[in-house]
Amino acid sequence: MTTAELKLATTSATTLSTTMKALVYHGLGKYAWEDKPRPAIQDPGDAIVRITTSTICGTDLHILKGDLASVTDGRILGHEGIGVIEQIGTGVSEFHAGDKVIISCVTACLKCDFCRRGMYSHCRDGGWILGNTLDGTQAQYVRIPHADGSLYNFPVGGDEEELVMLSDILPTGFECGVLNGQVKPGDTVAIVGAGPVGLAVLLTAQFYSPAAIFMIDLDDKRLAVAKKFGATTLINSADGQAAHHVMELTEGAGVDVVIEAVGLPATFAICQDIVAAGGRIANVGVHGKPVELHMEKLWDRNISLTTRLVDTVTTPMLLKVVRSGKLQPGKLVTHRFAMNDIIKAYDTFGNAAKEGALKVVLTNGGSR
Ligand SMILES: NC(=O)c1ccc[n+]([C@@H]2O[C@H](COP(=O)([O-])OP(=O)(O)OC[C@H]3O[C@@H](n4cnc5c(N)ncnc54)[C@H](O)[C@@H]3O)[C@@H](O)[C@H]2O)c1
Ligand SMILES: [Zn+2]
Ligand SMILES: [Zn+2]
């Protein structure tokens, strides 16, 4: 090798190690798979994780629709992922380089007042920042602040497709839907939205043996999946009569728990129309527009209404249930793409009804 060739080789090696590919948001409806600088340790609590598996969330679709003003031009999207730690800061005590980890969609310092009361979603130095106000996981590498509170060890023999559902949708469905809705044995439950999150509600609601679970969506394919996952009644709301059908089926009583897993004024309206006296409405969906709250109908109904950003405090418990085989979130995976084909993956997930898509799994090849 001549000196010039050597210099060229060294330069391209340096270029390789300082850049990576990532899915970058560029304002309303615009995104591209492009070069970005590889993240580096900035704080002692950081870990740099090489992503092996990621996926796309309904929230990413809300971002593309402009529903989340906090996400700005240039941001790498994605808040779900599995990967291998490449590097850790000097303050990380629970993880080492080479560890395989599950990345939580919520970052937790474990020290602030919110973290100490188990509300990681509102951590003073974290919360839901990944793919929101901080570069996310739909990339080759990601920087995870407060790694000790935001990563989980990937169990030996675990399945990446299955366990990536622990980054977000399983704790979201369980915490925001089932726990906030206080699902109890014998309850009648309605879930509005049969996307991956609504289906995660459906799977985890069954921990408590509700008597009936109504699943409401516009998409018959997703409703058919819900049936396989344990829904007792399917309602396609395309005719605008979903509330009427639920009231008829419950002989005018309505349902004990109604869980909103879409994030639209129309679906929030259904929830108010079908909640029984003494019932609970648990909102899960991300809303970009105001909704109408019909207090003129609800003031005397003894209902409660909850909202929640997932805290991911139940992740260790859910991990045990998945490992036991009692919960099989891998069944939600319908499509698989190489991370390089993420634009196709967005097209598929964004046209879920046509494509028959639920969770689309993205994998990075072994290249560094
Ligand atoms: N609160 C949280 O912490 C949190 C965390 C993750 C996701 N989310 C939100 O949960 C929601 C669901 O996420 P997802 O990944 O399942 O999204 P998704 O887009 O895949 O699913 C939404 C479902 O709603 C259905 N739908 C749309 N309009 C409808 C209508 N008028 N009537 C009935 N069904 C209708 C769609 O057919 C689709 O199946 C999104 O709003 C997402 O942003 C919230
Ligand atoms: Zn999400
Ligand atoms: Zn905190």
Short mmCIF file of C-alpha atoms and ligand atoms in Angstrom, two decimals:
data_model
loop_
_atom_site.label_atom_id
_atom_site.label_comp_id
_atom_site.label_asym_id
_atom_site.label_seq_id
_atom_site.Cartn_x
_atom_site.Cartn_y
_atom_site.Cartn_z
CA MET A 1 0.00 0.00 0.00
CA THR A 2 1.35 3.43 -0.94
CA THR A 3 1.23 6.23 1.61
CA ALA A 4 -1.63 7.82 -0.34
CA GLU A 5 -3.63 4.55 -0.31
CA LEU A 6 -2.94 4.10 3.39
CA LYS A 7 -4.15 7.62 4.07
CA LEU A 8 -7.32 6.97 2.05
CA ALA A 9 -8.00 3.68 3.87
CA THR A 10 -7.52 5.36 7.25
CA THR A 11 -9.84 8.22 6.29
CA SER A 12 -12.64 5.92 5.14
CA ALA A 13 -12.28 3.78 8.28
CA THR A 14 -12.68 6.95 10.34
CA THR A 15 -15.70 7.99 8.27
CA LEU A 16 -17.29 4.57 8.86
CA SER A 17 -16.84 4.77 12.58
CA THR A 18 -18.21 8.29 12.99
CA THR A 19 -21.39 8.03 10.94
CA MET A 20 -24.38 5.72 10.86
CA LYS A 21 -27.71 5.40 9.10
CA ALA A 22 -30.90 6.54 10.80
CA LEU A 23 -34.55 7.34 10.13
CA VAL A 24 -34.76 11.13 10.40
CA TYR A 25 -37.94 13.20 10.75
CA HIS A 26 -38.10 16.34 8.59
CA GLY A 27 -41.43 17.93 9.51
CA LEU A 28 -45.03 17.06 8.66
CA GLY A 29 -45.13 13.74 6.74
CA LYS A 30 -41.43 13.91 5.76
CA TYR A 31 -38.76 11.43 6.77
CA ALA A 32 -35.64 9.87 5.26
CA TRP A 33 -33.09 7.10 5.90
CA GLU A 34 -29.87 9.05 5.94
CA ASP A 35 -26.40 9.52 7.39
CA LYS A 36 -26.11 10.94 10.90
CA PRO A 37 -23.16 11.20 13.27
CA ARG A 38 -22.76 8.12 15.43
CA PRO A 39 -23.74 8.97 19.03
CA ALA A 40 -20.98 9.26 21.62
CA ILE A 41 -20.95 9.20 25.43
CA GLN A 42 -21.90 12.65 26.74
CA ASP A 43 -22.67 11.98 30.39
CA PRO A 44 -21.31 9.43 32.88
CA GLY A 45 -24.68 7.61 33.03
CA ASP A 46 -24.84 7.05 29.23
CA ALA A 47 -24.60 3.83 27.26
CA ILE A 48 -24.13 3.60 23.51
CA VAL A 49 -26.20 0.71 22.20
CA ARG A 50 -25.83 -0.94 18.79
CA ILE A 51 -29.41 -1.65 17.74
CA THR A 52 -30.13 -5.19 16.59
CA THR A 53 -33.96 -5.04 16.55
CA SER A 54 -36.41 -2.15 16.50
CA THR A 55 -40.01 -1.50 15.47
CA ILE A 56 -42.47 1.28 14.62
CA CYS A 57 -45.19 2.54 16.98
CA GLY A 58 -48.56 4.19 16.33
CA THR A 59 -47.01 7.18 18.11
CA ASP A 60 -44.46 7.48 15.28
CA LEU A 61 -47.43 7.83 12.92
CA HIS A 62 -48.86 10.57 15.17
CA ILE A 63 -45.48 12.34 14.96
CA LEU A 64 -45.56 12.21 11.14
CA LYS A 65 -49.10 13.67 11.22
CA GLY A 66 -47.74 16.61 13.26
CA ASP A 67 -49.58 15.64 16.47
CA LEU A 68 -46.47 16.04 18.66
CA ALA A 69 -44.96 19.53 18.53
CA SER A 70 -42.05 18.41 20.75
CA VAL A 71 -40.55 16.44 17.84
CA THR A 72 -38.55 18.76 15.60
CA ASP A 73 -36.88 18.60 12.17
CA GLY A 74 -33.73 16.46 12.27
CA ARG A 75 -34.82 14.11 15.05
CA ILE A 76 -34.09 10.37 14.72
CA LEU A 77 -37.37 8.57 15.46
CA GLY A 78 -38.00 5.33 17.37
CA HIS A 79 -38.42 4.49 21.05
CA GLU A 80 -38.39 0.68 20.98
CA GLY A 81 -35.41 -1.59 20.59
CA ILE A 82 -33.05 -4.39 21.54
CA GLY A 83 -29.31 -4.03 21.16
CA VAL A 84 -25.82 -4.67 22.41
CA ILE A 85 -23.95 -2.17 24.56
CA GLU A 86 -20.88 -0.87 22.73
CA GLN A 87 -19.68 1.61 25.32
CA ILE A 88 -20.66 2.80 28.78
CA GLY A 89 -20.00 5.99 30.73
CA THR A 90 -18.02 5.91 33.95
CA GLY A 91 -21.20 6.26 36.05
CA VAL A 92 -22.98 3.14 34.76
CA SER A 93 -22.84 0.38 37.37
CA GLU A 94 -25.39 -2.24 36.30
CA PHE A 95 -24.33 -2.86 32.68
CA HIS A 96 -21.14 -3.54 30.75
CA ALA A 97 -19.97 -3.30 27.16
CA GLY A 98 -21.12 -6.43 25.33
CA ASP A 99 -24.35 -6.84 27.35
CA LYS A 100 -27.48 -7.44 25.31
CA VAL A 101 -30.30 -5.20 26.52
CA ILE A 102 -33.96 -4.27 26.12
CA ILE A 103 -34.31 -0.50 25.75
CA SER A 104 -37.26 1.02 27.60
CA CYS A 105 -39.16 3.74 25.71
CA VAL A 106 -39.00 5.75 28.93
CA THR A 107 -35.73 7.02 30.41
CA ALA A 108 -35.49 7.03 34.22
CA CYS A 109 -32.82 8.63 36.41
CA LEU A 110 -34.22 6.65 39.40
CA LYS A 111 -33.34 9.58 41.68
CA CYS A 112 -35.75 12.46 41.08
CA ASP A 113 -39.05 12.92 42.94
CA PHE A 114 -41.12 11.50 40.07
CA CYS A 115 -38.87 8.43 39.66
CA ARG A 116 -38.97 7.81 43.40
CA ARG A 117 -42.76 7.57 43.26
CA GLY A 118 -42.60 5.19 40.28
CA MET A 119 -43.61 7.81 37.71
CA TYR A 120 -40.69 7.33 35.35
CA SER A 121 -42.72 8.88 32.52
CA HIS A 122 -42.21 12.27 34.16
CA CYS A 123 -38.59 11.82 35.26
CA ARG A 124 -37.06 15.29 35.64
CA ASP A 125 -34.14 14.28 33.46
CA GLY A 126 -35.82 11.68 31.26
CA GLY A 127 -39.35 10.38 30.70
CA TRP A 128 -40.37 9.77 27.10
CA ILE A 129 -37.49 11.50 25.36
CA LEU A 130 -36.26 8.78 22.94
CA GLY A 131 -37.38 9.55 19.41
CA ASN A 132 -39.09 12.65 20.82
CA THR A 133 -36.68 15.25 22.19
CA LEU A 134 -33.63 12.98 21.93
CA ASP A 135 -32.47 10.87 18.98
CA GLY A 136 -34.13 7.46 19.00
CA THR A 137 -33.76 3.80 18.16
CA GLN A 138 -34.63 3.58 14.43
CA ALA A 139 -30.92 3.77 13.70
CA GLN A 140 -27.79 1.71 13.87
CA TYR A 141 -26.76 3.18 17.23
CA VAL A 142 -28.47 5.11 20.01
CA ARG A 143 -27.28 6.96 23.11
CA ILE A 144 -29.26 5.94 26.19
CA PRO A 145 -28.97 8.41 29.09
CA HIS A 146 -29.39 7.04 32.63
CA ALA A 147 -28.63 3.57 31.31
CA ASP A 148 -28.97 1.96 34.76
CA GLY A 149 -32.64 2.98 34.97
CA SER A 150 -33.54 2.71 31.29
CA LEU A 151 -32.18 -0.66 30.13
CA TYR A 152 -33.07 -4.24 31.08
CA ASN A 153 -30.88 -7.29 30.69
CA PHE A 154 -31.94 -9.41 27.75
CA PRO A 155 -32.54 -12.92 29.15
CA VAL A 156 -30.42 -15.82 27.93
CA GLY A 157 -32.31 -17.71 25.21
CA GLY A 158 -34.79 -14.83 24.75
CA ASP A 159 -36.41 -14.02 21.43
CA GLU A 160 -35.72 -10.49 20.14
CA GLU A 161 -39.01 -10.15 18.22
CA GLU A 162 -40.97 -11.11 21.28
CA LEU A 163 -39.03 -9.07 23.81
CA VAL A 164 -38.95 -5.85 21.75
CA MET A 165 -42.66 -5.64 22.66
CA LEU A 166 -41.50 -4.89 26.22
CA SER A 167 -39.95 -1.58 25.14
CA ASP A 168 -43.37 0.03 24.87
CA ILE A 169 -46.59 -1.72 23.85
CA LEU A 170 -46.88 -4.32 26.62
CA PRO A 171 -46.23 -1.94 29.53
CA THR A 172 -48.35 0.71 27.78
CA GLY A 173 -51.35 -1.55 27.28
CA PHE A 174 -51.05 -2.93 30.80
CA GLU A 175 -50.31 0.27 32.75
CA CYS A 176 -52.31 2.91 30.87
CA GLY A 177 -55.17 0.57 29.94
CA VAL A 178 -55.56 -2.37 32.32
CA LEU A 179 -54.15 -0.96 35.58
CA ASN A 180 -55.63 2.51 35.17
CA GLY A 181 -58.94 0.99 34.04
CA GLN A 182 -58.84 -1.28 37.13
CA VAL A 183 -59.99 -4.33 35.20
CA LYS A 184 -61.43 -6.86 37.66
CA PRO A 185 -62.69 -10.46 37.43
CA GLY A 186 -66.15 -10.51 35.88
CA ASP A 187 -65.89 -7.00 34.37
CA THR A 188 -67.19 -6.14 30.95
CA VAL A 189 -64.38 -4.40 29.08
CA ALA A 190 -64.41 -2.53 25.76
CA ILE A 191 -61.20 -1.70 23.93
CA VAL A 192 -61.46 0.96 21.24
CA GLY A 193 -58.60 0.40 18.76
CA ALA A 194 -57.22 -3.01 17.78
CA GLY A 195 -53.73 -1.80 16.85
CA PRO A 196 -50.70 -3.32 18.58
CA VAL A 197 -51.40 -1.24 21.70
CA GLY A 198 -55.10 -2.16 21.84
CA LEU A 199 -54.11 -5.80 21.36
CA ALA A 200 -51.56 -5.48 24.18
CA VAL A 201 -54.42 -4.23 26.36
CA LEU A 202 -56.46 -7.24 25.26
CA LEU A 203 -53.68 -9.71 26.13
CA THR A 204 -52.89 -8.23 29.54
CA ALA A 205 -56.53 -7.56 30.54
CA GLN A 206 -56.94 -11.35 30.59
CA PHE A 207 -54.61 -11.55 33.64
CA TYR A 208 -57.77 -10.52 35.54
CA SER A 209 -60.42 -12.76 33.90
CA PRO A 210 -62.93 -10.18 32.70
CA ALA A 211 -66.29 -11.74 31.72
CA ALA A 212 -66.47 -10.08 28.29
CA ILE A 213 -64.10 -8.10 26.08
CA PHE A 214 -65.54 -6.05 23.22
CA MET A 215 -63.03 -5.00 20.58
CA ILE A 216 -63.88 -2.00 18.40
CA ASP A 217 -61.98 -1.02 15.24
CA LEU A 218 -62.51 -0.12 11.57
CA ASP A 219 -60.25 -2.90 10.33
CA ASP A 220 -61.76 -6.39 10.08
CA LYS A 221 -58.32 -8.02 9.78
CA ARG A 222 -57.22 -6.54 13.08
CA LEU A 223 -60.56 -7.51 14.64
CA ALA A 224 -60.04 -11.09 13.47
CA VAL A 225 -56.65 -11.12 15.24
CA ALA A 226 -58.37 -9.79 18.37
CA LYS A 227 -60.77 -12.72 18.26
CA LYS A 228 -57.83 -15.14 18.22
CA PHE A 229 -56.29 -13.26 21.17
CA GLY A 230 -59.39 -13.62 23.34
CA ALA A 231 -61.87 -10.86 22.43
CA THR A 232 -65.43 -12.10 22.98
CA THR A 233 -67.26 -9.61 20.72
CA LEU A 234 -66.00 -7.78 17.64
CA ILE A 235 -67.50 -4.47 16.52
CA ASN A 236 -66.57 -2.72 13.29
CA SER A 237 -67.25 0.96 13.91
CA ALA A 238 -67.18 1.97 10.23
CA ASP A 239 -70.99 2.39 10.29
CA GLY A 240 -70.71 4.99 13.08
CA GLN A 241 -72.94 2.78 15.26
CA ALA A 242 -70.34 1.21 17.59
CA ALA A 243 -71.77 2.82 20.73
CA HIS A 244 -75.30 1.79 19.76
CA HIS A 245 -74.19 -1.85 19.27
CA VAL A 246 -72.39 -1.95 22.64
CA MET A 247 -75.41 -0.49 24.45
CA GLU A 248 -77.70 -3.04 22.79
CA LEU A 249 -75.38 -5.94 23.64
CA THR A 250 -75.19 -4.82 27.28
CA GLU A 251 -78.96 -4.24 27.52
CA GLY A 252 -78.46 -0.53 28.01
CA ALA A 253 -75.97 -0.86 30.87
CA GLY A 254 -72.70 -0.05 29.07
CA VAL A 255 -69.30 -1.47 30.03
CA ASP A 256 -67.40 -1.39 33.32
CA VAL A 257 -64.10 -0.44 31.70
CA VAL A 258 -63.54 1.26 28.38
CA ILE A 259 -60.03 1.72 27.09
CA GLU A 260 -59.26 4.24 24.35
CA ALA A 261 -56.31 3.04 22.24
CA VAL A 262 -56.60 5.22 19.12
CA GLY A 263 -56.24 8.92 20.01
CA LEU A 264 -59.06 10.61 18.04
CA PRO A 265 -62.06 12.74 19.07
CA ALA A 266 -64.41 10.15 17.47
CA THR A 267 -63.03 7.23 19.48
CA PHE A 268 -62.95 9.24 22.71
CA ALA A 269 -66.64 10.02 22.07
CA ILE A 270 -67.44 6.29 21.79
CA CYS A 271 -65.82 5.75 25.20
CA GLN A 272 -68.08 8.34 26.84
CA ASP A 273 -71.17 6.86 25.20
CA ILE A 274 -70.60 3.31 26.43
CA VAL A 275 -69.15 3.67 29.94
CA ALA A 276 -71.48 2.15 32.55
CA ALA A 277 -72.51 3.96 35.73
CA GLY A 278 -69.60 3.53 38.14
CA GLY A 279 -67.30 2.63 35.26
CA ARG A 280 -63.84 3.74 34.22
CA ILE A 281 -62.54 5.31 31.01
CA ALA A 282 -58.78 4.74 30.64
CA ASN A 283 -57.24 6.78 27.85
CA VAL A 284 -54.14 5.35 26.18
CA GLY A 285 -54.18 7.05 22.76
CA VAL A 286 -51.98 10.05 21.97
CA HIS A 287 -54.29 12.97 21.11
CA GLY A 288 -53.26 15.76 18.74
CA LYS A 289 -56.62 17.53 18.78
CA PRO A 290 -59.04 18.62 21.52
CA VAL A 291 -61.87 16.24 22.37
CA GLU A 292 -65.34 17.06 23.71
CA LEU A 293 -65.98 15.98 27.28
CA HIS A 294 -69.74 15.49 27.68
CA MET A 295 -70.16 16.45 31.30
CA GLU A 296 -73.86 17.08 30.66
CA LYS A 297 -74.19 13.30 30.24
CA LEU A 298 -71.50 12.13 32.65
CA TRP A 299 -71.80 14.35 35.73
CA ASP A 300 -74.10 11.94 37.57
CA ARG A 301 -72.62 8.65 36.30
CA ASN A 302 -69.94 8.10 39.02
CA ILE A 303 -67.32 7.39 36.41
CA SER A 304 -63.60 8.01 36.50
CA LEU A 305 -61.38 9.06 33.63
CA THR A 306 -57.65 8.47 33.60
CA THR A 307 -54.82 9.48 31.31
CA ARG A 308 -51.28 8.18 31.47
CA LEU A 309 -47.97 8.20 29.71
CA VAL A 310 -46.48 4.74 30.15
CA ASP A 311 -44.14 4.55 33.15
CA THR A 312 -42.66 1.13 32.29
CA VAL A 313 -42.62 0.23 36.00
CA THR A 314 -44.24 -3.12 35.20
CA THR A 315 -41.60 -4.15 32.65
CA PRO A 316 -39.77 -6.59 35.00
CA MET A 317 -43.06 -8.34 35.85
CA LEU A 318 -44.16 -8.49 32.19
CA LEU A 319 -40.74 -9.87 31.24
CA LYS A 320 -41.31 -12.77 33.66
CA VAL A 321 -44.76 -13.50 32.22
CA VAL A 322 -43.41 -13.44 28.66
CA ARG A 323 -40.52 -15.72 29.65
CA SER A 324 -43.01 -18.16 31.19
CA GLY A 325 -44.79 -18.44 27.83
CA LYS A 326 -48.11 -17.29 29.33
CA LEU A 327 -47.96 -14.08 27.27
CA GLN A 328 -46.81 -14.40 23.66
CA PRO A 329 -46.43 -10.91 22.19
CA GLY A 330 -44.39 -12.33 19.30
CA LYS A 331 -47.77 -13.19 17.75
CA LEU A 332 -48.21 -9.49 17.02
CA VAL A 333 -45.39 -9.52 14.45
CA THR A 334 -46.74 -9.61 10.90
CA HIS A 335 -43.88 -8.14 8.84
CA ARG A 336 -40.10 -8.20 8.97
CA PHE A 337 -37.68 -5.78 7.27
CA ALA A 338 -33.98 -5.05 7.27
CA MET A 339 -33.43 -1.69 8.99
CA ASN A 340 -32.13 -0.40 5.64
CA ASP A 341 -35.64 -0.94 4.26
CA ILE A 342 -37.31 1.11 6.99
CA ILE A 343 -39.03 3.38 4.45
CA LYS A 344 -40.88 0.30 3.13
CA ALA A 345 -41.64 -0.69 6.72
CA TYR A 346 -43.24 2.75 7.35
CA ASP A 347 -45.32 2.36 4.15
CA THR A 348 -46.52 -1.02 5.39
CA PHE A 349 -47.31 0.07 8.96
CA GLY A 350 -48.84 3.35 7.72
CA ASN A 351 -51.20 1.34 5.44
CA ALA A 352 -51.87 -1.32 8.04
CA ALA A 353 -55.43 -2.14 6.96
CA LYS A 354 -54.41 -2.76 3.33
CA GLU A 355 -51.21 -4.60 4.26
CA GLY A 356 -52.65 -6.65 7.11
CA ALA A 357 -49.92 -5.24 9.33
CA LEU A 358 -49.58 -5.22 13.09
CA LYS A 359 -46.03 -4.98 14.44
CA VAL A 360 -43.32 -4.59 11.81
CA VAL A 361 -39.93 -5.75 13.06
CA LEU A 362 -36.73 -4.11 11.83
CA THR A 363 -33.36 -5.79 12.14
CA ASN A 364 -29.88 -4.41 11.67
CA GLY A 365 -27.37 -6.72 10.05
CA GLY A 366 -24.12 -7.52 11.79
CA SER A 367 -22.13 -4.70 10.16
CA ARG A 368 -20.51 -2.18 12.48
N1 LIG B 1 -50.09 6.63 26.49
C1 LIG B 1 -48.93 6.12 26.10
O1 LIG B 1 -47.94 6.09 26.84
C2 LIG B 1 -48.82 5.51 24.72
C3 LIG B 1 -47.71 4.69 24.41
C4 LIG B 1 -47.66 4.08 23.15
C5 LIG B 1 -48.66 4.32 22.22
N2 LIG B 1 -49.69 5.17 22.55
C6 LIG B 1 -50.79 5.47 21.60
O2 LIG B 1 -51.66 4.35 21.54
C7 LIG B 1 -52.43 4.44 20.34
C8 LIG B 1 -52.43 3.09 19.63
O3 LIG B 1 -51.11 2.75 19.19
P1 LIG B 1 -50.93 1.62 18.07
O4 LIG B 1 -49.46 1.40 17.89
O5 LIG B 1 -51.78 0.46 18.38
O6 LIG B 1 -51.49 2.45 16.81
P2 LIG B 1 -52.15 2.03 15.44
O7 LIG B 1 -52.19 3.28 14.61
O8 LIG B 1 -51.47 0.83 14.87
O9 LIG B 1 -53.63 1.57 15.84
C9 LIG B 1 -54.73 2.41 15.93
C10 LIG B 1 -56.00 1.62 15.59
O10 LIG B 1 -57.12 2.49 15.69
C11 LIG B 1 -58.04 2.14 14.69
N3 LIG B 1 -58.95 3.26 14.44
C12 LIG B 1 -58.70 4.43 13.81
N4 LIG B 1 -59.80 5.18 13.77
C13 LIG B 1 -60.78 4.48 14.39
C14 LIG B 1 -62.16 4.72 14.65
N5 LIG B 1 -62.76 5.85 14.27
N6 LIG B 1 -62.86 3.75 15.32
C15 LIG B 1 -62.27 2.61 15.72
N7 LIG B 1 -60.96 2.33 15.48
C16 LIG B 1 -60.24 3.25 14.83
C17 LIG B 1 -57.16 1.80 13.50
O11 LIG B 1 -57.85 1.01 12.53
C18 LIG B 1 -56.00 1.05 14.17
O12 LIG B 1 -56.23 -0.35 14.20
C19 LIG B 1 -51.78 5.56 19.51
O13 LIG B 1 -52.52 6.76 19.71
C20 LIG B 1 -50.41 5.68 20.15
O14 LIG B 1 -49.85 6.95 19.92
C21 LIG B 1 -49.77 5.74 23.78
ZN ZN B 2 -44.71 3.90 21.29
ZN ZN B 3 -35.98 10.71 37.38
#
